[in-house]
Short mmCIF file of C-alpha atoms in Angstrom, two decimals:
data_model
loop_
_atom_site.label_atom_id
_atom_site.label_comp_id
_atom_site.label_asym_id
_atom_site.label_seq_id
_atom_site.Cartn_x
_atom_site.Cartn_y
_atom_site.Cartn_z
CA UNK A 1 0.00 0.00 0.00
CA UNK A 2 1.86 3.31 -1.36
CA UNK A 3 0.36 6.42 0.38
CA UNK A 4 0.99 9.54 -2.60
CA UNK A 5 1.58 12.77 0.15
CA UNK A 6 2.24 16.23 -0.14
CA UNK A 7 3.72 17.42 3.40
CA UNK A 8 2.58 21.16 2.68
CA UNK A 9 -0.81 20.41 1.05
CA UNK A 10 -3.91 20.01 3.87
CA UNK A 11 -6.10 17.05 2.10
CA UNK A 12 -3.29 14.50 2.82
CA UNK A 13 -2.67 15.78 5.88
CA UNK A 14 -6.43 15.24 7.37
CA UNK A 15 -5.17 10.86 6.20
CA UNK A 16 -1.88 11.60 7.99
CA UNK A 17 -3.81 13.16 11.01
CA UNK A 18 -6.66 9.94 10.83
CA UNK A 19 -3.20 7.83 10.55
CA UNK A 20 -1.53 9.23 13.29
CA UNK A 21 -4.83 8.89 15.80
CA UNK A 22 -5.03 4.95 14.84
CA UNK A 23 -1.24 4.62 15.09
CA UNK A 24 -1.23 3.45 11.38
CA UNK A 25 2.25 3.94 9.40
CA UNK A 26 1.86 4.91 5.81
CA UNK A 27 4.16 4.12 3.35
CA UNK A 28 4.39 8.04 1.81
CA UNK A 29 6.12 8.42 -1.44
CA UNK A 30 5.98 12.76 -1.80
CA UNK A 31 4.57 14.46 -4.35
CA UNK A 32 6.27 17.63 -5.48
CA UNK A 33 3.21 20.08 -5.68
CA UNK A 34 5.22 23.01 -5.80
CA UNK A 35 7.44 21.86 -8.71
CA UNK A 36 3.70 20.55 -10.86
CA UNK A 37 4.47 16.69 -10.19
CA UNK A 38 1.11 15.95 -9.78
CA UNK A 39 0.99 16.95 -13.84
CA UNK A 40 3.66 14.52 -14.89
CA UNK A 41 2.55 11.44 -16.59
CA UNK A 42 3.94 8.85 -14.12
CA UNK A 43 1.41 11.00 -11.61
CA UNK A 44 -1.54 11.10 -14.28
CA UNK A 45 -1.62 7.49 -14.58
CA UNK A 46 -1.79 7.01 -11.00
CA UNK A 47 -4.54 9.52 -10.15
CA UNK A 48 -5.56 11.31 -13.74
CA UNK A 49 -7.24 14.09 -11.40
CA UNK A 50 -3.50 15.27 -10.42
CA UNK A 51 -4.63 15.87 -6.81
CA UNK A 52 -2.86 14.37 -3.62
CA UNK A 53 -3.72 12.46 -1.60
CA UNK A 54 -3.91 8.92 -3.20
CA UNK A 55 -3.89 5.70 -1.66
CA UNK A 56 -2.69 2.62 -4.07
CA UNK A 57 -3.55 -0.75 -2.87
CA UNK A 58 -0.91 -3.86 -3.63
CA UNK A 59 -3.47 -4.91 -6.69
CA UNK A 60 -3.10 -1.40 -7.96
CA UNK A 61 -6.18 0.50 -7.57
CA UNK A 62 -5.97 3.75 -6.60
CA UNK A 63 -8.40 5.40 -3.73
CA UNK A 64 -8.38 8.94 -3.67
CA UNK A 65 -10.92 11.87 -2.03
CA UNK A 66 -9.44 11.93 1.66
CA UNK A 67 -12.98 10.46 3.24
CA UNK A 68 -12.74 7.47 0.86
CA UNK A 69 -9.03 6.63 1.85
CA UNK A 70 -9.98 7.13 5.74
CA UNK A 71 -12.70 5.16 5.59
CA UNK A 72 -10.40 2.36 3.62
CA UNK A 73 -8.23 2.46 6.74
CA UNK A 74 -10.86 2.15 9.15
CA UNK A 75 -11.98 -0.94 8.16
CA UNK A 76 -8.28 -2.30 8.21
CA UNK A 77 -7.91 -0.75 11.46
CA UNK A 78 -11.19 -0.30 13.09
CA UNK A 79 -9.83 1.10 16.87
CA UNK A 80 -10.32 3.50 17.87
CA UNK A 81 -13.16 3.97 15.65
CA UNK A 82 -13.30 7.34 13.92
CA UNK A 83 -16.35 7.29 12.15
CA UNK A 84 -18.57 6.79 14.94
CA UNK A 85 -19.86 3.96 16.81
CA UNK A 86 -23.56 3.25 16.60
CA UNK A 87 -25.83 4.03 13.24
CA UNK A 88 -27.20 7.34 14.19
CA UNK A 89 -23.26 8.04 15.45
CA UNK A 90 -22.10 6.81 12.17
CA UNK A 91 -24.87 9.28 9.89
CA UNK A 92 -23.92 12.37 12.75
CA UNK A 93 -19.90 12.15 11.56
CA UNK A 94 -20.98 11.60 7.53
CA UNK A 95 -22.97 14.48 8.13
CA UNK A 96 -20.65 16.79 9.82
CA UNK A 97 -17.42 15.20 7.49
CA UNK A 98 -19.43 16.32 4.97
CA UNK A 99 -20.45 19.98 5.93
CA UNK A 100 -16.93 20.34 7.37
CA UNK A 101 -15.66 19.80 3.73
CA UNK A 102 -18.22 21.67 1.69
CA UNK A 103 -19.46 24.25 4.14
CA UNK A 104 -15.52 24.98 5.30
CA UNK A 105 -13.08 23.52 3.62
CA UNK A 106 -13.56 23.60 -0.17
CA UNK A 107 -15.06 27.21 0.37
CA UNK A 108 -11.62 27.91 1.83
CA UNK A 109 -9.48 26.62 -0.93
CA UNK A 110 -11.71 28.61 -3.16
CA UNK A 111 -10.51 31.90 -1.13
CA UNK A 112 -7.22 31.08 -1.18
CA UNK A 113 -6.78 29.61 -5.24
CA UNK A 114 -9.15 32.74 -6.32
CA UNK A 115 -7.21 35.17 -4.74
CA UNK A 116 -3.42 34.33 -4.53
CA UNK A 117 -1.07 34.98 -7.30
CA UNK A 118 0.66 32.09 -7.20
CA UNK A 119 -2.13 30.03 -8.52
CA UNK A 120 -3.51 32.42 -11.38
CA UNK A 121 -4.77 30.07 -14.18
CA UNK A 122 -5.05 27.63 -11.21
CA UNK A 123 -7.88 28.64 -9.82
CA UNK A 124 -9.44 24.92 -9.09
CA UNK A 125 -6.91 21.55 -8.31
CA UNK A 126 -6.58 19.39 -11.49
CA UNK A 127 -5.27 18.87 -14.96
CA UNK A 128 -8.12 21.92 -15.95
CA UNK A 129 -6.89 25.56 -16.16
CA UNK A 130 -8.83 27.82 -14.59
CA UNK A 131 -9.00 31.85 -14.16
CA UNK A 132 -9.71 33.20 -11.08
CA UNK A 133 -12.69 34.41 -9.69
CA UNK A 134 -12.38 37.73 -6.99
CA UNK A 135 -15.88 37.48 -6.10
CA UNK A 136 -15.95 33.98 -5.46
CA UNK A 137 -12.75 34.20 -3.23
CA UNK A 138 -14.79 37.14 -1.48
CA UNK A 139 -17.99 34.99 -1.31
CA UNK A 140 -16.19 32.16 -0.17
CA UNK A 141 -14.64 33.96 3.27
CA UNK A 142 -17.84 34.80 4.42
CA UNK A 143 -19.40 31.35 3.76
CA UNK A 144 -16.01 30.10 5.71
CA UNK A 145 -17.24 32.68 8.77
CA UNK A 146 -20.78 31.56 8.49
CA UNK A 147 -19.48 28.16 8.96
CA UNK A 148 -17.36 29.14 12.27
CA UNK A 149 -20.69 30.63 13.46
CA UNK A 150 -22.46 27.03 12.53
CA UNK A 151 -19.73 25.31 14.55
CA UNK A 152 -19.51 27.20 17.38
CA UNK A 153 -23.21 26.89 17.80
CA UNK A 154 -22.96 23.03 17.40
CA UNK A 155 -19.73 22.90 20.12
CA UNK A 156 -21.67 24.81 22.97
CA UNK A 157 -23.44 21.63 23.53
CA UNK A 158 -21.19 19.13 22.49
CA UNK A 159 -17.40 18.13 23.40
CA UNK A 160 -16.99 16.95 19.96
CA UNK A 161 -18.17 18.43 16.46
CA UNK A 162 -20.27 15.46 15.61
CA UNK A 163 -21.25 14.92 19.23
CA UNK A 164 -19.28 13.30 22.46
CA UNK A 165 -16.37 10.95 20.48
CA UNK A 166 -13.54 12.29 18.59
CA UNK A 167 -13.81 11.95 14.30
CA UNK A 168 -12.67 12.21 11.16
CA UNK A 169 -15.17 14.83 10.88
CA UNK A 170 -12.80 16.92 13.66
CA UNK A 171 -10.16 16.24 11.57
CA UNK A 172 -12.14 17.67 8.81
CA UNK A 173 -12.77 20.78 10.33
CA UNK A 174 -9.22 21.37 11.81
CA UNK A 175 -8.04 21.15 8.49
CA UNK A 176 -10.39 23.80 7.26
CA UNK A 177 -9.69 25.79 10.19
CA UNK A 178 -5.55 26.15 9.54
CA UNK A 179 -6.24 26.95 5.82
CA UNK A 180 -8.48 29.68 6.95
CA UNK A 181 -5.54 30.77 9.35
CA UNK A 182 -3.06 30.53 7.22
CA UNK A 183 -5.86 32.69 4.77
CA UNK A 184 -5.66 35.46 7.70
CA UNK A 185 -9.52 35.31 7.82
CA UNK A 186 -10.35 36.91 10.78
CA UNK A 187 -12.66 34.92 13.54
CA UNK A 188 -15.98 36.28 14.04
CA UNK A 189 -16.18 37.42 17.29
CA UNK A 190 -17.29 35.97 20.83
CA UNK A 191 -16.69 32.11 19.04
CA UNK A 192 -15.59 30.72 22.61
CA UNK A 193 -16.82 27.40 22.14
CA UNK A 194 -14.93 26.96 18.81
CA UNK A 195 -11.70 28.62 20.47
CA UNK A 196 -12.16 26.05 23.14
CA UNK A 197 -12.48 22.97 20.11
CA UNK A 198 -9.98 24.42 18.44
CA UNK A 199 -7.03 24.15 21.31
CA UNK A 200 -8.02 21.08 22.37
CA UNK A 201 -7.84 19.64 18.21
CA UNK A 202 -4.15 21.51 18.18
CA UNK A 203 -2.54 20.33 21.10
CA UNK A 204 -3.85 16.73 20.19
CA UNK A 205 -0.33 14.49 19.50
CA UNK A 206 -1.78 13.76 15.64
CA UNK A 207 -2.27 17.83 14.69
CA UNK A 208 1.72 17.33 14.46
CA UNK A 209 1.14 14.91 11.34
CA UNK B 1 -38.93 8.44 11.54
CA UNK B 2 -39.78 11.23 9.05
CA UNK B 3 -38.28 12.62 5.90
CA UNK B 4 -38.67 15.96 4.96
CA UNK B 5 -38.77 16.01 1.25
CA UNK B 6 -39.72 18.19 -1.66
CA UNK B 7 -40.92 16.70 -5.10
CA UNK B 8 -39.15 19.21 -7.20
CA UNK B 9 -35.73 19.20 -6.01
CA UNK B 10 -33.02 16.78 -7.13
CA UNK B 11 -31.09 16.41 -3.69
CA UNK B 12 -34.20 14.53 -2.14
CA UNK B 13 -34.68 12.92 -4.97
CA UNK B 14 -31.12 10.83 -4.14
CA UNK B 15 -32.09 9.67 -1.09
CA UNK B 16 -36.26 8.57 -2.82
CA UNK B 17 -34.00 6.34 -5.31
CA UNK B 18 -32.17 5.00 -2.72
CA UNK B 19 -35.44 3.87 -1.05
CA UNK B 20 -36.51 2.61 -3.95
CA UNK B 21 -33.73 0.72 -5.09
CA UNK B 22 -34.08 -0.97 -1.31
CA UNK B 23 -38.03 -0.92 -1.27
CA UNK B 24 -38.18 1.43 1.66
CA UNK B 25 -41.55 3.46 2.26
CA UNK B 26 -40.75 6.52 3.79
CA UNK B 27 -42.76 8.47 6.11
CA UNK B 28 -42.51 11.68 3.86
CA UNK B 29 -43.14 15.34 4.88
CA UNK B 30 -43.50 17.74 1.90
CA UNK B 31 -41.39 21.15 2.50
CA UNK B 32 -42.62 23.96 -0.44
CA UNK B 33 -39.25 25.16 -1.50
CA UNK B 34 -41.02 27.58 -3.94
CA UNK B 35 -43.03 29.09 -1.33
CA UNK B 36 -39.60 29.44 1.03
CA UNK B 37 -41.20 26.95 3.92
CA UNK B 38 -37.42 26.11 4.45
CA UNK B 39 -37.35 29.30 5.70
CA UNK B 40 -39.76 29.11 8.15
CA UNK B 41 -38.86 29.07 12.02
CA UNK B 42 -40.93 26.02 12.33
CA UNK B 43 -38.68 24.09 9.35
CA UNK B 44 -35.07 26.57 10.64
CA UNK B 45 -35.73 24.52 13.76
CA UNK B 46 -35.31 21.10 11.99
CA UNK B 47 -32.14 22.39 9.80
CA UNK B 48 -30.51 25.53 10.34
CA UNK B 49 -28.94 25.05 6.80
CA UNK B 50 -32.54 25.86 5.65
CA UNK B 51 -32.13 22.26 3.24
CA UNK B 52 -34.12 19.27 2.40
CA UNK B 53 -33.59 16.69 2.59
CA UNK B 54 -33.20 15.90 6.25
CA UNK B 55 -34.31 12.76 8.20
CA UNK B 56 -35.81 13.03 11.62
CA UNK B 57 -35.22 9.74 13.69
CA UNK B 58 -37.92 9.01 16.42
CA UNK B 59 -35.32 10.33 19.13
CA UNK B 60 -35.78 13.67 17.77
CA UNK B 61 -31.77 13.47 15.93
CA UNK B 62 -31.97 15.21 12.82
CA UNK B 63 -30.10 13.89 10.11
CA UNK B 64 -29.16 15.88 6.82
CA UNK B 65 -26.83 15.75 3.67
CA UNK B 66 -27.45 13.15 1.53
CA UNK B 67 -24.79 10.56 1.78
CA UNK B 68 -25.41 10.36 5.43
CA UNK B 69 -29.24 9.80 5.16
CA UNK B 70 -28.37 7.35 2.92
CA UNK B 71 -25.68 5.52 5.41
CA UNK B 72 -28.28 5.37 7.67
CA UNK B 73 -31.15 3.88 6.06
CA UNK B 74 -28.08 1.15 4.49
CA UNK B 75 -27.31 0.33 8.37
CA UNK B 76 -31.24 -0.68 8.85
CA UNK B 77 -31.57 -2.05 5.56
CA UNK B 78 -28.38 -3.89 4.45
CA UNK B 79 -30.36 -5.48 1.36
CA UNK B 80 -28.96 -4.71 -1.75
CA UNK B 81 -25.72 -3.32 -0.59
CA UNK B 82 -25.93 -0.11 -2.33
CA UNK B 83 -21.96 1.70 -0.97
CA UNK B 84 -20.16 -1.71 -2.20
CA UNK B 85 -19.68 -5.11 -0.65
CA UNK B 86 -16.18 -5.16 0.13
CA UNK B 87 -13.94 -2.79 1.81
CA UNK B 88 -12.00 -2.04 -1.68
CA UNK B 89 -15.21 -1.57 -3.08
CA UNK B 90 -17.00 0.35 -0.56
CA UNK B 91 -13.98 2.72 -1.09
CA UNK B 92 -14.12 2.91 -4.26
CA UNK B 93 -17.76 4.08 -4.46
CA UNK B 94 -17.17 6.47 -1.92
CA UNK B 95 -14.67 7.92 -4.04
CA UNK B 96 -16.47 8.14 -6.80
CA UNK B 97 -19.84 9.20 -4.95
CA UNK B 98 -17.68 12.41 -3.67
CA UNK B 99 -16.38 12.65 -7.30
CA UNK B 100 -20.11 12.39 -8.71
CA UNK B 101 -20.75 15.05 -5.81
CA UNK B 102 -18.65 17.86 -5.72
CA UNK B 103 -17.05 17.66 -9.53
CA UNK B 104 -20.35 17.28 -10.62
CA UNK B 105 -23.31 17.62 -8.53
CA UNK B 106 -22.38 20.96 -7.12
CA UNK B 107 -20.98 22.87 -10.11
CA UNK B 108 -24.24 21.94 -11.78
CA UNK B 109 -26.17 24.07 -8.66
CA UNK B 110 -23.41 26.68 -9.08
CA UNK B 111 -23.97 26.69 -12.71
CA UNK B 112 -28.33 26.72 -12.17
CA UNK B 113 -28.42 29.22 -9.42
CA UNK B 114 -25.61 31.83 -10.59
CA UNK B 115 -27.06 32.52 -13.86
CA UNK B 116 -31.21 31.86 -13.45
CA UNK B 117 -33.13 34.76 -12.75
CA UNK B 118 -35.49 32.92 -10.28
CA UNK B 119 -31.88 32.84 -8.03
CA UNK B 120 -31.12 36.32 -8.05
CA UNK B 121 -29.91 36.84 -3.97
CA UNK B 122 -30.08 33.28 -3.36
CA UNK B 123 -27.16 31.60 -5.47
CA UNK B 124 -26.54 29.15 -2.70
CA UNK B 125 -28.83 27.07 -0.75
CA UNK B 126 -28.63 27.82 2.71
CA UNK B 127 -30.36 30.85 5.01
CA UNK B 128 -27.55 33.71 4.24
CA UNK B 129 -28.13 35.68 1.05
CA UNK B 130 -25.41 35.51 -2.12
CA UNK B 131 -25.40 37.90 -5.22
CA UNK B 132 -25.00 35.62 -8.31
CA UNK B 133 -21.35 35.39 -10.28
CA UNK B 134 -22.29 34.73 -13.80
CA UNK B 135 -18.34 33.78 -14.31
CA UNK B 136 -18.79 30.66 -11.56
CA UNK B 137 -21.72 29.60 -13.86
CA UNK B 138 -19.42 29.46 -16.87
CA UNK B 139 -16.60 27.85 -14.73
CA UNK B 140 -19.36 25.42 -13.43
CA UNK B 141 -21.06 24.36 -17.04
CA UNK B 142 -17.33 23.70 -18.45
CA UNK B 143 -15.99 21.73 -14.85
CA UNK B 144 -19.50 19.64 -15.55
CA UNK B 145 -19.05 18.94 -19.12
CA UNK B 146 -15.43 17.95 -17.90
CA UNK B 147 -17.00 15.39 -15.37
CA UNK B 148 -19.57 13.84 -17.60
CA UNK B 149 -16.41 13.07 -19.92
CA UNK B 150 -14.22 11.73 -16.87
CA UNK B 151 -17.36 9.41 -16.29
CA UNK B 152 -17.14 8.40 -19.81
CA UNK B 153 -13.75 7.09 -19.34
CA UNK B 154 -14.64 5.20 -16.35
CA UNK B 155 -17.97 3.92 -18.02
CA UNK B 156 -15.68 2.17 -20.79
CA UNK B 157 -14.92 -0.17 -18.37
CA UNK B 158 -17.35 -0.76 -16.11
CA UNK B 159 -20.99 -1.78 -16.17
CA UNK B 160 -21.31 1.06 -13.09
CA UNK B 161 -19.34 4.35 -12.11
CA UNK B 162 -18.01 2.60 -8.83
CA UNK B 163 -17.08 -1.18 -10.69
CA UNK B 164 -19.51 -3.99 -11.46
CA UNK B 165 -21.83 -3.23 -8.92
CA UNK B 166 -24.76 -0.67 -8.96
CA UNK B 167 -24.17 1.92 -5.95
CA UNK B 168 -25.22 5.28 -4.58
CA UNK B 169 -22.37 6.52 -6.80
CA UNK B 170 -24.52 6.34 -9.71
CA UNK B 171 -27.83 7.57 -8.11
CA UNK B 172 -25.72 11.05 -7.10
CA UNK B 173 -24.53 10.94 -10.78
CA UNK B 174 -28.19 10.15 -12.51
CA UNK B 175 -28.96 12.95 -10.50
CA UNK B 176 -26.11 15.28 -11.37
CA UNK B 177 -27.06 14.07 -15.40
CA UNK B 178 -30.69 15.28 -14.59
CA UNK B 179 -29.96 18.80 -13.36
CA UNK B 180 -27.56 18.93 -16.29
CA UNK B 181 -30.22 18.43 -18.96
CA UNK B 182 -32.81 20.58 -17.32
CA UNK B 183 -29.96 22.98 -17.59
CA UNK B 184 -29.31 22.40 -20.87
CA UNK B 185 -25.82 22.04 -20.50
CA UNK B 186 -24.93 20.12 -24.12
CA UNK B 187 -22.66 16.85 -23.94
CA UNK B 188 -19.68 16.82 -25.55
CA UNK B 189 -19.53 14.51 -28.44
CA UNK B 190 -19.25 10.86 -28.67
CA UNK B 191 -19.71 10.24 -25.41
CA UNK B 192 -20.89 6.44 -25.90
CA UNK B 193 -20.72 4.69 -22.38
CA UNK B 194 -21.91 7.91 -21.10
CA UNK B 195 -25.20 7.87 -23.19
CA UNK B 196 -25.13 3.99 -22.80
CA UNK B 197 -25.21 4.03 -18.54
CA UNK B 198 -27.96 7.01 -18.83
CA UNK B 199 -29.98 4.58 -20.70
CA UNK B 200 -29.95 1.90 -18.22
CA UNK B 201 -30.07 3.78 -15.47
CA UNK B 202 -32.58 6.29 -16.40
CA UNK B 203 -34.95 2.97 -17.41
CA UNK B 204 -34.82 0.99 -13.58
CA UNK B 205 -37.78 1.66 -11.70
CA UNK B 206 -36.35 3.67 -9.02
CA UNK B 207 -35.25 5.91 -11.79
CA UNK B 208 -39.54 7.62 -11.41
CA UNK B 209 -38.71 8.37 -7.77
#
């Protein structure tokens, strides 16, 4: 099992964090991002989406989409169990994976690729060239605040962002919340709850993967 | 258990072929999208995120986004095995049910509610207001023409998007086709296996759902 890793990119680190918290070692082989590895052809074959991460199995297919992979590992290593542990457990973390991702996450990617120079033409990961968007990098920091709101709402009565166990879906949202850091979107104020979350996440041993 | 649903809208539409395709019978409460009832305090009280379609368990836990409705009614009704029957394959049509989601799925919303006039204020679903960017509608149709060919490739060799197996990859992805068409978004050409899996799946029962 080859694990394809970018050590400055955030989607493989949320597999390297859900490694990390089941004690799992990955064999990594590193993508260059930086030098446009992920557009060679040896890469292309592997995933044709050029996006890290990608998981290839010893038979040769090739997982990729970080939930997919995590989920892959969870069922070869099932403790602790990350993607909750009863059925309405189980639907609580897909459901809060999944807002994490598309409510925080990919809305924060689209600030950053619509607004930074480096990626002009780049606007969107893959083989696709894409111009930016200003508006959409503008539209996409306050849907990233509105989110903060929606989570600090949710942590006032819960320990956890899916509910009283540790998940993939607080991996999720860490993830989202050190793009949006390193995006220098301010916090909305008075989030206390999601301050509290979000020391507890960071001082966990795995936010060092 | 109660699922609030709207006729007219494709995302509740996933989860009514999912029944289907496991001869489920929903307990199904209608929400009037066109009058704004997900607005209402009464429905804001159910889901914040102002969406259908959302599941309410007996307990009172409300369960939303798609994928994790779905989960949920797999957990309590195993029969067929609709996210893969193997943990290789369950990965796989994860994968490709986040691929069928957010590559296509979402840029076709993006592409229907930044450029119709009905949408004006309200290009995203969701309680906060957006102005429309007709440029993320162009981005949108070309990233979902893009997909539909990507799923051609894959359709080549496989009866299903996911493998050999029907899954809730291709429900999300007869879905994505149908907001596609109603948006008039025109397939590139010679798209055979593309044209050949819309066939079969548009012509299964749980296709009228």
């Amino acid at each position: 099992m080859k694990f394809y890793d970018c050590e400055t990119a955030p989607s493989p680190r949320r597999v390297r964090i859900f490694a990390a918290e089941k004690n799992i070692r990955l064999q990594k082989v590193a993508v260059n991002l930086a030098d446009g590895e992920q557009f060679s052809d040896r890469f292309r074959s592997i995933n044709p989406d050029c996006t890290v991460p990608a998981l290839q199995l010893d038979d040769g297919t090739v997982i990729t989409e970080v939930t997919a992979i995590c989920q892959y590992l969870d069922e070869l290593y099932p403790e602790p169990p990350l993607f909750g542990s009863s059925p309405a457990n189980r639907a609580r973390v897909t459901m809060w994976n999944i807002k994490a991702e598309q409510q925080g996450l990919l809305p924060a990617f689209d600030a950053f690729r619509n607004r930074s120079r480096g990626f002009a033409g780049r606007a969107l990961t893959g083989p696709d060239s894409f111009d930016q968007i200003p508006e959409l990098a503008e539209r996409s920091v306050v849907r990233a605040r509105a989110f903060m709101e929606r989570m600090n709402g949710e942590l006032a009565n819960h320990e956890f962002l899916a509910g009283d166990e540790f998940s993939i879906a607080d991996i999720t949202a860490l993830t989202f919340m050190a793009v949006a850091i390193r995006l220098k979107i301010e916090l909305p104020a008075d989030l206390d709850h999601l301050e509290r979350w979000h020391s507890e996440m960071s001082s966990r041993e795995s936010a060092a993967a």
